[in-house]
Coordinates of N, CA and C and ligand atoms in Angstrom, one line a residue:
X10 N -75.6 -16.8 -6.1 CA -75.9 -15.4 -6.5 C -74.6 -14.6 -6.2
X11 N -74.2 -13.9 -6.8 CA -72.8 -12.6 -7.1 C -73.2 -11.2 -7.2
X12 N -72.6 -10.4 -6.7 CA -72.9 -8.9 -7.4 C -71.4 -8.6 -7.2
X13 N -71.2 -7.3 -7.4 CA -69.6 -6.4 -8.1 C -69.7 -5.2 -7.1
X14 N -69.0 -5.1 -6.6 CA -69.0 -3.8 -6.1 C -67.5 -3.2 -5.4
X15 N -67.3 -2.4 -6.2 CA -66.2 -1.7 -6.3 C -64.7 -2.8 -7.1
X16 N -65.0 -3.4 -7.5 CA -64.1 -4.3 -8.5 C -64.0 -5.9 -7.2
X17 N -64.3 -5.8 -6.1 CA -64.6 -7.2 -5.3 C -66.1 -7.9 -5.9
X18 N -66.2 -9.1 -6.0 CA -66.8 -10.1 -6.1 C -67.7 -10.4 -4.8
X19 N -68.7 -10.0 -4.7 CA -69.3 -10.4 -3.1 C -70.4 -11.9 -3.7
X20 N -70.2 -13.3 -3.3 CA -70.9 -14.6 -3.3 C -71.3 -15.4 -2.5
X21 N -72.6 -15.9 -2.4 CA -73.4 -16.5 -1.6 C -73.3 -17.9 -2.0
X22 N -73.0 -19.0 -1.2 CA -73.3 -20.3 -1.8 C -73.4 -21.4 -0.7
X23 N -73.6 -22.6 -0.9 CA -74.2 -23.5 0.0 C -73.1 -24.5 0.0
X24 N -72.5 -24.3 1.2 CA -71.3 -25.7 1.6 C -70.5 -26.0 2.6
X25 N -69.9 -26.2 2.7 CA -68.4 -26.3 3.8 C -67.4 -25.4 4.1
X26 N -67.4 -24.6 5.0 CA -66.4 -23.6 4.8 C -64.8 -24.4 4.4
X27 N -64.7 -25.1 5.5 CA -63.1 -26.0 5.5 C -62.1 -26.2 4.2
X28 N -63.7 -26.5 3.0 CA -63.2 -26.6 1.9 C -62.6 -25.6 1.1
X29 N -62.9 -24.2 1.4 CA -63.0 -23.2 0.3 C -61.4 -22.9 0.4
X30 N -61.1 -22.3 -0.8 CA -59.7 -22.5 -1.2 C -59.6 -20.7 -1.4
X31 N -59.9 -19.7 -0.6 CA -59.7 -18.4 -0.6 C -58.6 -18.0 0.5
X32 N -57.8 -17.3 0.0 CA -56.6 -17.0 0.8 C -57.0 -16.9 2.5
X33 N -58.3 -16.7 3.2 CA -58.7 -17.1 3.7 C -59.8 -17.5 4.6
X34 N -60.3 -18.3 5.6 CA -61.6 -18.8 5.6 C -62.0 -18.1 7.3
X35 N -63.2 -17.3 7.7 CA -63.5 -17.0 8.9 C -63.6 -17.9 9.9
X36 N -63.0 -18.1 10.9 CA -64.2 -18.9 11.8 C -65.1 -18.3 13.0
X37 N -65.7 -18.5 13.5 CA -66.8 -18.0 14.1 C -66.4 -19.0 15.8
X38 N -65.6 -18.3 16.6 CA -64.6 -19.2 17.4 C -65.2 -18.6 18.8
X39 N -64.9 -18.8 19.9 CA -65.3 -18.5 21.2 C -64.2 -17.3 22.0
X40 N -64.0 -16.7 22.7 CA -63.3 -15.9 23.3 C -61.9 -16.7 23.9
X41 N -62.0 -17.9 24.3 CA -60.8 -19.0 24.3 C -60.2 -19.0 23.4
X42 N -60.3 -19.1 22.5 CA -59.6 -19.5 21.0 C -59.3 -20.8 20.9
X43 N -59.5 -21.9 22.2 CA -59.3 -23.5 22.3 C -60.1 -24.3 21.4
X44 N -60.8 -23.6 20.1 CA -61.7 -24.7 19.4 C -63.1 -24.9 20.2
X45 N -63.9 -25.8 19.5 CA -65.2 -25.7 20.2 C -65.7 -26.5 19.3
X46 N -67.5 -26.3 19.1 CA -68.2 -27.4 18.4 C -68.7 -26.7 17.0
X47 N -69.5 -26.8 16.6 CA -69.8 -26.1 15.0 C -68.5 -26.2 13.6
X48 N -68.7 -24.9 13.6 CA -67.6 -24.7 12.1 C -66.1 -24.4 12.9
X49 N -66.4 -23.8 14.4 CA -64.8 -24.0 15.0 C -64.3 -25.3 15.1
X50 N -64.9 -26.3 15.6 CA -64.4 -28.0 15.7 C -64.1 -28.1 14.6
X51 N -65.0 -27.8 13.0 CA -64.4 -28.0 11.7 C -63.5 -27.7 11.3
X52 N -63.1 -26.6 11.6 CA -61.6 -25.6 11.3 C -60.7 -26.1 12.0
X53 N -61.0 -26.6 13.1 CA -59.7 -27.2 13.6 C -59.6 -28.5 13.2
X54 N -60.5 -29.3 13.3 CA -60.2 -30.1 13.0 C -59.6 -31.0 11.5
X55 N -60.0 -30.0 10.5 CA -59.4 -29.9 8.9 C -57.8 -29.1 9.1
X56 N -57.7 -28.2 10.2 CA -56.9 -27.8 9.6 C -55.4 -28.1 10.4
X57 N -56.0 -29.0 11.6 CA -54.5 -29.6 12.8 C -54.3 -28.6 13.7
X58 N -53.4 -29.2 14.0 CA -52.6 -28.3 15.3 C -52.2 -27.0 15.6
X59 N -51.5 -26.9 14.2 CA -50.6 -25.7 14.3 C -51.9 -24.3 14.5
X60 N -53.1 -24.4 13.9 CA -53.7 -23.1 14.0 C -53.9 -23.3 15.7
X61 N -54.5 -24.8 16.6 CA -54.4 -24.6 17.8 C -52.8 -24.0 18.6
X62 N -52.1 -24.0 18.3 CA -50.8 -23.6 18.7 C -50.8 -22.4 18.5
X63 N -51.2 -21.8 17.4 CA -50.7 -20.1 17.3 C -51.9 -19.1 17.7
X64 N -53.3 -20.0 18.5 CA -54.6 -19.7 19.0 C -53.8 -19.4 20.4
X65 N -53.0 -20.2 20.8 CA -52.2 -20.3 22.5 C -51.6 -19.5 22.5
X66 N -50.7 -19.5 21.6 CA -49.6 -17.8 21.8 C -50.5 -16.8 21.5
X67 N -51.9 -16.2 20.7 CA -52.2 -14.9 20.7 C -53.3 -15.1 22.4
X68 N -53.4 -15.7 22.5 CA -54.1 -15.8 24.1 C -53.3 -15.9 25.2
X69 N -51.5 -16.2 25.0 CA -51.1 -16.0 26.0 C -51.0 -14.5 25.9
X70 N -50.3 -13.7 25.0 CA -50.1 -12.5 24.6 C -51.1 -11.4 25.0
X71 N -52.1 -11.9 24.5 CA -53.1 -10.6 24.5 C -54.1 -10.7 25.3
X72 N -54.4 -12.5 26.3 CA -55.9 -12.5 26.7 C -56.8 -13.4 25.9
X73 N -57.6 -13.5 26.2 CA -58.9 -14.0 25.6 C -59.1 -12.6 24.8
X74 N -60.3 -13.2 23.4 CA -60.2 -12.2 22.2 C -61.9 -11.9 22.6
X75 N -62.1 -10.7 22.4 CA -63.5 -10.4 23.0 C -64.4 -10.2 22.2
X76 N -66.0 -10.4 22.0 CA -66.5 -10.7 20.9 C -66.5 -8.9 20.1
X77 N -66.8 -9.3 18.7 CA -66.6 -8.2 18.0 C -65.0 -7.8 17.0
X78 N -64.2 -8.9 17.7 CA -62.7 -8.3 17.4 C -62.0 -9.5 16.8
X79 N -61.3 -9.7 15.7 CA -60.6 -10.2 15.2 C -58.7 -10.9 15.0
X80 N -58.4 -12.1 15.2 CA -56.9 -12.3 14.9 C -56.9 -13.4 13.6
X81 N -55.6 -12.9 13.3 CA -54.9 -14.5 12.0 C -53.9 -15.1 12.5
X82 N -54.6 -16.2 12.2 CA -53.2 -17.6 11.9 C -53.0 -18.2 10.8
X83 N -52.1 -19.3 10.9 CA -52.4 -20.2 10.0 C -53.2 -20.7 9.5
X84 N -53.6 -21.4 8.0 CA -54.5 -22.2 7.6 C -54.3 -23.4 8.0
X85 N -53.0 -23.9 8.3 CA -52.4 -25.5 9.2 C -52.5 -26.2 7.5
X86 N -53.2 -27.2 8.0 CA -53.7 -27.8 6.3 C -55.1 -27.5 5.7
X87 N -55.2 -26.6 5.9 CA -56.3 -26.5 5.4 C -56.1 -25.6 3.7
X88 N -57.0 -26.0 2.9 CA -56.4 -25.1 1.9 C -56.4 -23.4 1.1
X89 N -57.3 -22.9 2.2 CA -57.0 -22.0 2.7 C -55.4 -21.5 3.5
X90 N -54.3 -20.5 3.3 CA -53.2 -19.6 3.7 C -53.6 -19.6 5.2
X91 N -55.0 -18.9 5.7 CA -55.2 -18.3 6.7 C -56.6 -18.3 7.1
X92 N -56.2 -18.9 8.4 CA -57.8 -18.5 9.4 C -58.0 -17.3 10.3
X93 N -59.0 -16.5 10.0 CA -59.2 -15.6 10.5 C -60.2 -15.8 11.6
X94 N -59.9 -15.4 13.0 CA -60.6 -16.0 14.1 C -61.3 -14.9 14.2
X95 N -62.7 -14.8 14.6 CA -63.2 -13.7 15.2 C -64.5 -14.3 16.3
X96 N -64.6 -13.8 17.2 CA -66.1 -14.1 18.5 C -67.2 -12.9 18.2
X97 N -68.4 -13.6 17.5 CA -69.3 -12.8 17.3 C -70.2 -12.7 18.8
X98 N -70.9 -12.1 18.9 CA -71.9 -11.8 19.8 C -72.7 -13.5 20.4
X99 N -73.3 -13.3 21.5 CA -74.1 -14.7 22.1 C -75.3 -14.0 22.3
X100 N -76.6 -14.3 21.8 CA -78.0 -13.7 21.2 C -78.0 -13.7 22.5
X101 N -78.6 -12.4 23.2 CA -79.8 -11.8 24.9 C -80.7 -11.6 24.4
X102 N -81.3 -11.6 23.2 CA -82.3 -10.8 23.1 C -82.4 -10.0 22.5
X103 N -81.2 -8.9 21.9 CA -80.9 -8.4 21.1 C -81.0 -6.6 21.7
X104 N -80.9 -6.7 23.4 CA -80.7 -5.6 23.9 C -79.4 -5.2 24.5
X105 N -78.5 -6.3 24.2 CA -76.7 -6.0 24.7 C -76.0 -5.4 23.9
X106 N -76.3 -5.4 23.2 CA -75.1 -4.5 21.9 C -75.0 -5.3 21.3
X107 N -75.8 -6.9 20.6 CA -75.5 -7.9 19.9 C -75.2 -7.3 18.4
X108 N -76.1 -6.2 17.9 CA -75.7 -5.5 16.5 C -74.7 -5.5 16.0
X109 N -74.4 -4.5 17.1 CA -72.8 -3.5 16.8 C -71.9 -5.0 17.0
X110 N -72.2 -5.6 17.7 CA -70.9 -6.5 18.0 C -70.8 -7.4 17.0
X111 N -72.1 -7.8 16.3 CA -72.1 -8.5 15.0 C -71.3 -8.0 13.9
X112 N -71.9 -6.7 13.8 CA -71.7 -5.9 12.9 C -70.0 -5.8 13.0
X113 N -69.1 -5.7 13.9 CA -68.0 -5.3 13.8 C -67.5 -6.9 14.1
X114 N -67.6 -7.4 14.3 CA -66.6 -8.9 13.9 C -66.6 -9.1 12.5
X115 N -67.6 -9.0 12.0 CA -67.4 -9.0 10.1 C -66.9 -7.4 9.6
X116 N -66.8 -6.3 10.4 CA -66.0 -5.3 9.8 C -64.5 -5.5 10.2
X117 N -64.0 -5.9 11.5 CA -62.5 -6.4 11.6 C -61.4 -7.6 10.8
X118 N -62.8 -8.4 10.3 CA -62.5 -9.7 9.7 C -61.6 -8.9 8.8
X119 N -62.4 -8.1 7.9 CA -61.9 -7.5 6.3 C -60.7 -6.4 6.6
X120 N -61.0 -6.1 8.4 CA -59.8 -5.2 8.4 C -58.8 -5.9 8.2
X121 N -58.5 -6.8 9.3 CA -57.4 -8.1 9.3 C -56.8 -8.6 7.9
X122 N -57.9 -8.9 7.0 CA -57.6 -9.0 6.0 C -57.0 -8.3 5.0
X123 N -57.6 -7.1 4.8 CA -56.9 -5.8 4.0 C -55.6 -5.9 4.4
X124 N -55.4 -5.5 6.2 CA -53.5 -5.1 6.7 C -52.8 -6.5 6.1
X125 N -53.3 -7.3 6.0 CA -52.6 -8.8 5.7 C -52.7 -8.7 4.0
X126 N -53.2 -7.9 3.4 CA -53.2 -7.6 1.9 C -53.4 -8.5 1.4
X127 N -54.4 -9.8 1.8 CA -55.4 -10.9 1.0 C -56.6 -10.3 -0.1
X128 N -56.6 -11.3 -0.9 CA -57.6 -11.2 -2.1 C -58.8 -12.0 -1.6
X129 N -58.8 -12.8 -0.8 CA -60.6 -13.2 -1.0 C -60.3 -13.7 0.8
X130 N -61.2 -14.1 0.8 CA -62.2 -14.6 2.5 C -63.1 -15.2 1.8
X131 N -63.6 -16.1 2.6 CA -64.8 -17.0 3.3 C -65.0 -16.8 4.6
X132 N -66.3 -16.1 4.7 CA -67.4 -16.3 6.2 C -68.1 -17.3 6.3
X133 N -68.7 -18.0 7.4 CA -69.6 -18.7 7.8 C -70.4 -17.4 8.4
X134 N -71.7 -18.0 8.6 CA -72.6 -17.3 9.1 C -72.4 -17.1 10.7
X135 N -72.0 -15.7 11.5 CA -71.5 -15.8 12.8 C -72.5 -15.7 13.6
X136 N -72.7 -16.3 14.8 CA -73.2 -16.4 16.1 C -74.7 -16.9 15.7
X137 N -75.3 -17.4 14.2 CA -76.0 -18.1 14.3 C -76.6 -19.2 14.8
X138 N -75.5 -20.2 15.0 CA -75.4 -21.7 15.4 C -75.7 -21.6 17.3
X139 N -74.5 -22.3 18.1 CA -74.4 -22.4 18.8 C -74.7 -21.0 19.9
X140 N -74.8 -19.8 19.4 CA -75.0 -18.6 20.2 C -76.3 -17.9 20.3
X141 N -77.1 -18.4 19.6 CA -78.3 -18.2 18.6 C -78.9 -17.4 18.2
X142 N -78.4 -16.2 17.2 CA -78.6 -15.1 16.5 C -79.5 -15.8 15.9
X143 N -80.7 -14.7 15.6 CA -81.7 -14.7 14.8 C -81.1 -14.9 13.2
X144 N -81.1 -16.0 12.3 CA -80.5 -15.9 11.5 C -80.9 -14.8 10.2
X145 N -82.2 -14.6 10.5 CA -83.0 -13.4 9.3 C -81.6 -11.7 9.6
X146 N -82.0 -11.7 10.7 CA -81.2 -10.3 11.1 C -79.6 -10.8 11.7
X147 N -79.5 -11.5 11.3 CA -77.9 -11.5 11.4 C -77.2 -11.5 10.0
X148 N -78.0 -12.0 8.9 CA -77.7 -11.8 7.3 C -77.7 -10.6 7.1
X149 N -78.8 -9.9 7.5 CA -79.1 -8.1 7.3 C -78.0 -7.7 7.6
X150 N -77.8 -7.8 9.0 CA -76.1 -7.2 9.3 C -75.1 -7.8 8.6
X151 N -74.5 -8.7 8.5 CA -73.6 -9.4 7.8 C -73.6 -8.7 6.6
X152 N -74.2 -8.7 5.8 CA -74.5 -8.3 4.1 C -74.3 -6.8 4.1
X153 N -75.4 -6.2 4.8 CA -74.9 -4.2 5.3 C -73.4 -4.1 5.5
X154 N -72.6 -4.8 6.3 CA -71.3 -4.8 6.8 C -70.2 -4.8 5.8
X155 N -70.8 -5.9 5.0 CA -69.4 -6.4 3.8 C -69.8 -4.9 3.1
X156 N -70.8 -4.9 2.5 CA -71.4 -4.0 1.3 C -70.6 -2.7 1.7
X157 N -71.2 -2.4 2.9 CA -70.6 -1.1 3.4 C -68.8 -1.0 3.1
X158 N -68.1 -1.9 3.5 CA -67.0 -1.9 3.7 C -66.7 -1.7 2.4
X159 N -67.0 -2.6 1.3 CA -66.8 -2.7 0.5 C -66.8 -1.4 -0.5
X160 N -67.8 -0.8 0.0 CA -67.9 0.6 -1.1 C -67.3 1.5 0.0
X161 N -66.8 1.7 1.2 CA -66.2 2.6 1.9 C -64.7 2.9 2.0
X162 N -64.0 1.0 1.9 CA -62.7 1.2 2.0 C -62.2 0.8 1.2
X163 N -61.0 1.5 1.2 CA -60.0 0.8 0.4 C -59.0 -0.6 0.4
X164 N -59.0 -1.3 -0.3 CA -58.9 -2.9 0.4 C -58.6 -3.7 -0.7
X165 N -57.3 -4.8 -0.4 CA -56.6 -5.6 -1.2 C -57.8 -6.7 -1.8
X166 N -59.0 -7.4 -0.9 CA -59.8 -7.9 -1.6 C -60.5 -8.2 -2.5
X167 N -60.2 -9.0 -3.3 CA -61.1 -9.0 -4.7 C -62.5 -10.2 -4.6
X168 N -62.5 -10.6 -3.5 CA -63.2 -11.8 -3.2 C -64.0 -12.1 -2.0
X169 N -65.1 -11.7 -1.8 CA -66.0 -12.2 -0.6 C -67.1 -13.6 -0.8
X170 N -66.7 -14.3 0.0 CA -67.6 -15.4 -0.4 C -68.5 -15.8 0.9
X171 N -69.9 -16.2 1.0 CA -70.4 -16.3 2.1 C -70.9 -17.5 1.9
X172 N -70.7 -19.3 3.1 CA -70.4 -20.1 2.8 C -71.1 -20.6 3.8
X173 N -72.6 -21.1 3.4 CA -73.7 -21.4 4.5 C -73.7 -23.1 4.5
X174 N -73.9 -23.3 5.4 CA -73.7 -24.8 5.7 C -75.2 -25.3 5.4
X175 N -76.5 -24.4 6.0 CA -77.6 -25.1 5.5 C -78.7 -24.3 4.4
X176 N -79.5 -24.8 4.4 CA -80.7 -24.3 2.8 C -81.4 -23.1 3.3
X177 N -81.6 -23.3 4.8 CA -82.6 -22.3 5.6 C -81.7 -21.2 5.7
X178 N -79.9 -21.2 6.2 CA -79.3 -20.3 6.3 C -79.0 -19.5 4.7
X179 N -78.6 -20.7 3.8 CA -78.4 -20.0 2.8 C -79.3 -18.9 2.3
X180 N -80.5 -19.5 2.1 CA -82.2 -19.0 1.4 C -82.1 -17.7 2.4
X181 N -81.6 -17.3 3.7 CA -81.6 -15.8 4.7 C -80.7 -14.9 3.9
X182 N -79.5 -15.5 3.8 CA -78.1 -14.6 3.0 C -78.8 -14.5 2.0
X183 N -79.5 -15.5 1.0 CA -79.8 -14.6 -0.9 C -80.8 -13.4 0.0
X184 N -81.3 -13.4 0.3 CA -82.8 -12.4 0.7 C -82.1 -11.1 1.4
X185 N -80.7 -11.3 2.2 CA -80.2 -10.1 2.3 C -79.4 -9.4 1.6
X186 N -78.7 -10.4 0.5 CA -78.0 -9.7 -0.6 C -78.9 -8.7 -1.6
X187 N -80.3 -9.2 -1.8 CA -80.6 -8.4 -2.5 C -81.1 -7.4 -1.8
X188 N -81.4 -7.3 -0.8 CA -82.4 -6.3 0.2 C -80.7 -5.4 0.3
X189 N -79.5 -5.9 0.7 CA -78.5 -4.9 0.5 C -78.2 -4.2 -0.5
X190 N -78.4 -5.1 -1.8 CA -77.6 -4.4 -2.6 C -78.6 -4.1 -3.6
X191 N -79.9 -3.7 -3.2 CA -81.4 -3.2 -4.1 C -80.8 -2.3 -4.7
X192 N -80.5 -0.9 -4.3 CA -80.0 -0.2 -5.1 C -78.6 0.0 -5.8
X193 N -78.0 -1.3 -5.7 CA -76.6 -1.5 -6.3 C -77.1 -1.6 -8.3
X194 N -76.8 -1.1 -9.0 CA -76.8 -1.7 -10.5 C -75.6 -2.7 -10.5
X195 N -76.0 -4.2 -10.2 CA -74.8 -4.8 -10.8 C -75.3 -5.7 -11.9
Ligands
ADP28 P1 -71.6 -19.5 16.7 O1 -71.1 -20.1 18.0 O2 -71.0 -18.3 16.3 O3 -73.1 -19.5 16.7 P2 -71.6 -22.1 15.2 O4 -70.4 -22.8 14.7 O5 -72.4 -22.8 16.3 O6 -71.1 -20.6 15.6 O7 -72.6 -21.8 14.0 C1 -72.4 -20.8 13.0 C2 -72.9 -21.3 11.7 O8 -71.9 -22.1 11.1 C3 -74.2 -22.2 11.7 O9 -75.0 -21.7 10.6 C4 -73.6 -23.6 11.4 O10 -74.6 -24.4 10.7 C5 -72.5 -23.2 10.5 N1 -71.5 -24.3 10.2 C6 -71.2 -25.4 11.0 N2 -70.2 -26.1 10.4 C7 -69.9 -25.4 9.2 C8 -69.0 -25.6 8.1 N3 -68.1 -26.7 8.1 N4 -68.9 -24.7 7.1 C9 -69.7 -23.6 7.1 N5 -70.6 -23.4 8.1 C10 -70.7 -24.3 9.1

């Protein structure tokens, strides 16, 4: 499924992030930046070293990256230009500020992106997996977040692609795209 909104392309589809070939691909990474299990092990591991090397220099630099907040590296080999790291929220319950913190790791992603003046991204679905976001209401936010962005800023992007690894995750994202974008005419 696709809709238009403001001349970007927002798309939902069922696969492999590693694979997608958009100037750049999200990963959904830990406050270390040292890689991990899920779609971080993926990303690193498709894409080598070098993104673990320039994960060490923004961690010696700045710290550990705190969830909510975004950096870019290299794509390494991946064919994707650029991985955008971001640490989504770890599910309590949904009384910590898990929202907002969701909600702004997918609004920094597109910042990152915009100041880097890229045309498309790929998301995986964040902090569903291994942190365990409710996946129904983590789509709601996710989908509110792009949309919003998307009709609020102004931004090099022509391309949002949302890139679910399973049927259960994908079938949450169609159900929020439309509940987002009900009153979109696209
Ligand atoms: P988090 O720690 O933020 O919860 P996870 O990596 O554990 O991150 O899970 C986030 C989502 O990424 C889950 O839906 C998981 O199934 C999915 N995922 C795992 N590998 C890939 C991949 N190669 N491409 C896209 N999504 C993936």
């Amino acid at each position: 499924m696709e809709v238009i909104i403001n001349n970007t392309r927002l798309s939902i589809i069922q696969g492999d992030i590693t694979k997608q070939t958009t100037d750049a691909i999200v990963n959904a990474a830990n406050p270390s930046l040292m890689g991990g299990g899920g779609v971080d092990g993926a990303i690193h591991q498709a894409g080598g070293l070098a993104i673990l090397e320039e994960c060490k220099q923004i961690v010696a630099k700045q710290g550990r990256l705190p969830p909510g907040k975004a950096v870019i590296t290299t794509g390494g080999n991946l064919k994707a230009k650029y991985v955008i790291h971001t640490v989504g929220p770890v599910w309590h319950g949904g009384s910590r500020n898990e929202a907002e913190l969701l909600a702004s790791a997918y609004y920094e992603c597109l910042k990152v992106a915009t100041e880097n003046k890229l045309t498309s991204i790929s998301f995986p679905s964040i902090s569903t997996g291994a942190y365990g976001y409710p996946v129904a209401e983590a789509a709601r936010i996710a989908l509110r977040t792009v949309v919003s962005f998307l009709k609020e800023q102004a931004t090099s992007i022509k391309e949002v692609v949302f890139v679910l690894f399973d049927s259960r995750t994908y079938e949450s994202y169609l159900s929020a795209l439309r509940e987002a974008t009900g009153s979109l005419k696209t």
